[in-house]
XYZ file of C-alpha atoms in Angstrom:
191
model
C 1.412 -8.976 10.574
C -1.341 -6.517 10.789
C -2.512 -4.273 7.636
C -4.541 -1.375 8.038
C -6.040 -0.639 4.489
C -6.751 3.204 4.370
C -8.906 3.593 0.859
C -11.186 1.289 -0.796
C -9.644 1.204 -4.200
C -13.015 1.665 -5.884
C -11.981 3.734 -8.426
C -9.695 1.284 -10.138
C -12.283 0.801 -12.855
C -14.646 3.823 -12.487
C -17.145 3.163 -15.838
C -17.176 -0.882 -15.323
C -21.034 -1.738 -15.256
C -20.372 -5.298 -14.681
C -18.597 -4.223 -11.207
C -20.342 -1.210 -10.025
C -18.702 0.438 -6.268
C -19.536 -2.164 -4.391
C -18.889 -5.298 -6.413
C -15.521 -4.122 -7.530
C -15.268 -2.568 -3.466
C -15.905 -6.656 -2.727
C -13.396 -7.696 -5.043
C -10.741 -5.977 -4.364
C -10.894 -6.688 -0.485
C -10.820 -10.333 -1.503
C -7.648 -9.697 -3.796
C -6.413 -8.332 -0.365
C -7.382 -11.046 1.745
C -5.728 -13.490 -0.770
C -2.658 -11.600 -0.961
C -2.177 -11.334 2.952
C -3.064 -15.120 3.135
C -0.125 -16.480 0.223
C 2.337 -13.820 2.023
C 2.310 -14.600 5.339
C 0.534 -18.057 5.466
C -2.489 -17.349 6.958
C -1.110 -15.431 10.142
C -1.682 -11.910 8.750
C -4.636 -9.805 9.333
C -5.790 -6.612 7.645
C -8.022 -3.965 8.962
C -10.204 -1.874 6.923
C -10.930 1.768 7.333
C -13.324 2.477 4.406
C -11.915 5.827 3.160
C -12.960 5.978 -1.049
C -9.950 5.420 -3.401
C -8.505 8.794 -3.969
C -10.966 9.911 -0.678
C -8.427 9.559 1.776
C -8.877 12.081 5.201
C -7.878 15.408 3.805
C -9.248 17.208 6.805
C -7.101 17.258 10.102
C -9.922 16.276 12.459
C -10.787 13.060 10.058
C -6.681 12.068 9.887
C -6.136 12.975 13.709
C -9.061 10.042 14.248
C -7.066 8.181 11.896
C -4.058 8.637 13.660
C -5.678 7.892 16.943
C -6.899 4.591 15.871
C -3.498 3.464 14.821
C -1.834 4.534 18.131
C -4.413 2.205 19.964
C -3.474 -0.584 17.452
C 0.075 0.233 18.372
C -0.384 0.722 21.867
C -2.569 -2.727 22.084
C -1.332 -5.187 19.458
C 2.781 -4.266 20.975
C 3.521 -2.663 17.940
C 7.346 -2.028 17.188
C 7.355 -1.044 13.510
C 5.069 0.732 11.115
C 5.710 0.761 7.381
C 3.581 3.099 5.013
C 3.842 4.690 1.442
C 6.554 7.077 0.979
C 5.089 10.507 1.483
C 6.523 11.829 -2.121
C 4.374 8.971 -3.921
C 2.541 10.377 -6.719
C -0.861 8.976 -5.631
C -2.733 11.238 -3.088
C -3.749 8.249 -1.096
C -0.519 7.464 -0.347
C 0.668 10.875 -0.026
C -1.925 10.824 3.030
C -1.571 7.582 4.172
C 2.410 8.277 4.868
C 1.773 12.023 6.617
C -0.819 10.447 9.170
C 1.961 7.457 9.902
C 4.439 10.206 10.926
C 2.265 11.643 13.299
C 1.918 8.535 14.651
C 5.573 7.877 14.499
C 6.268 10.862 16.079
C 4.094 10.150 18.826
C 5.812 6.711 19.551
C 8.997 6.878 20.511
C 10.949 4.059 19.510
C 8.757 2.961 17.268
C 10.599 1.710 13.983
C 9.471 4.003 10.709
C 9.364 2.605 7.151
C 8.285 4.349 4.398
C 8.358 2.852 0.825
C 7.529 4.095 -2.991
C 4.894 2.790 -5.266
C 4.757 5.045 -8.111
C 7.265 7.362 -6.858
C 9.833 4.294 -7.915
C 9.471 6.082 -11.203
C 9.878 9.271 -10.368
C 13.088 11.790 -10.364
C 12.144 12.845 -6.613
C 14.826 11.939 -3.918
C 14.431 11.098 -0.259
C 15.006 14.342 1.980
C 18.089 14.998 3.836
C 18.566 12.500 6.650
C 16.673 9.560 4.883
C 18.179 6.266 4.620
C 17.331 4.211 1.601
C 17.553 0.967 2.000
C 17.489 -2.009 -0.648
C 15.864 -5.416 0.276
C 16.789 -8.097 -2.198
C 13.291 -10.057 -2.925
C 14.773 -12.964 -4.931
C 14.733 -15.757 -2.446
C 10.964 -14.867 -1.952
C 9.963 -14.316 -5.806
C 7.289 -17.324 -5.949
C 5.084 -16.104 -3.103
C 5.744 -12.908 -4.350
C 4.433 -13.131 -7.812
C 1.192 -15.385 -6.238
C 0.147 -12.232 -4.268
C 0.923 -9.696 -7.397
C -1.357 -12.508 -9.463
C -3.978 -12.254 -6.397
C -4.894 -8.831 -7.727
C -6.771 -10.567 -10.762
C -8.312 -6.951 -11.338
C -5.129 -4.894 -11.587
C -3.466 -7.787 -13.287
C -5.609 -9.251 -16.013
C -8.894 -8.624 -18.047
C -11.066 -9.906 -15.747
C -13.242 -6.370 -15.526
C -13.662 -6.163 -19.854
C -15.971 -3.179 -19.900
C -13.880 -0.329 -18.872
C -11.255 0.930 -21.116
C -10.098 3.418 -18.614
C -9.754 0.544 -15.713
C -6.182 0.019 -14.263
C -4.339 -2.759 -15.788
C -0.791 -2.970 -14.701
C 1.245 -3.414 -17.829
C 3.804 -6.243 -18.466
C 6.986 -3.852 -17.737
C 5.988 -2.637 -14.738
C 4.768 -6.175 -12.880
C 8.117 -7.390 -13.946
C 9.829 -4.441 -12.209
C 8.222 -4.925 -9.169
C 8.234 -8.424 -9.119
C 12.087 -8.681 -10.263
C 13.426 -5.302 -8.919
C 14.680 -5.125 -5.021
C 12.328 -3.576 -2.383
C 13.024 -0.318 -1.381
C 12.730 1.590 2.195
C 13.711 4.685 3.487
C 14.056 5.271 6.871
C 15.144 8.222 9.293
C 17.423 8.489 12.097
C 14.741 9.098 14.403
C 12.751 6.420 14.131
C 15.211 3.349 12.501
């Protein structure tokens, strides 16, 4: 499995002084790294681009050399599928993330086309006409599961004390994700 990490995530604690950019830009690659490791026992890898959290490539020339390097990833690592965010997701980073994967997926025939909520999971807005949405049930795979939600120390815990306005997931919504089945849309032209 191959990740390609768009933003930095640097901007999940913005006022912490005991994890300035970098430090917290450290830690939260190594939450990554952890995460990949526990789900896919040590096979994964995950490539990152560097964009700031909430920075990703709003001009076309910056997501077109985006798009470029994932269709030499595809083209060189026999790449058959590409799952993204869903491109409704409330966070712009995401929102970005999934329109640069369609270009790509438009430029690959064949190529299999996943696109998944975050956020928008708790949102009123629907797939668009032609989308599949599929339900993956997560149960049999809960433990490894909740050890890469729990790899995320600083989204999951107080471990970064000094910033009231730092991200925290709350109780309800780990559960949700951890307990609730995954969801995927897909398209007709790309499934």
């Amino acid at each position: 499995m191959l990740v390609v990490a768009l933003t930095d995530g640097r901007l999940s604690h913005p006022h912490s002084r005991l994890f300035p950019a970098d430090r917290l830009i450290a830690l939260r690659q190594a939450e990554q790294v952890e995460a990949m490791r526990l789900l896919t026992r040590g096979t994964g890898e995950i490539i990152t681009l560097g964009f700031p959290d909430q920075g990703a490539p709003e001009a076309q020339a910056d997501r077109a050399a985006v798009r470029d390097q994932l269709l030499h990833l595809i083209d060189t690592r026999n790449v058959t599928a590409l799952w993204t965010t869903w491109e409704h997701d409330p966070h712009p980073d995401h929102r970005c993330a999934a329109a640069i994967a369609r270009q790509v997926a438009d430029a690959r025939a064949g190529l299999g086309f996943w696109r998944y909520p975050v956020w928008g999971r708790f949102i009123e807005d629907a797939p668009r006409a032609g989308d599949v949405l599929y339900r993956f049930d997560g149960a049999p795979f809960r433990s490894e599961k909740r050890a890469a939600i729990d790899a995320y120390r600083s989204q999951m815990t107080d471990l970064i004390p000094d910033d009231p306005d730092g991200f925290v997931m709350d109780a309800r919504a780990r559960r949700h994700f951890l307990e609730s089945p995954e969801l995927f849309i897909g398209d007709g032209n790309h499934v």
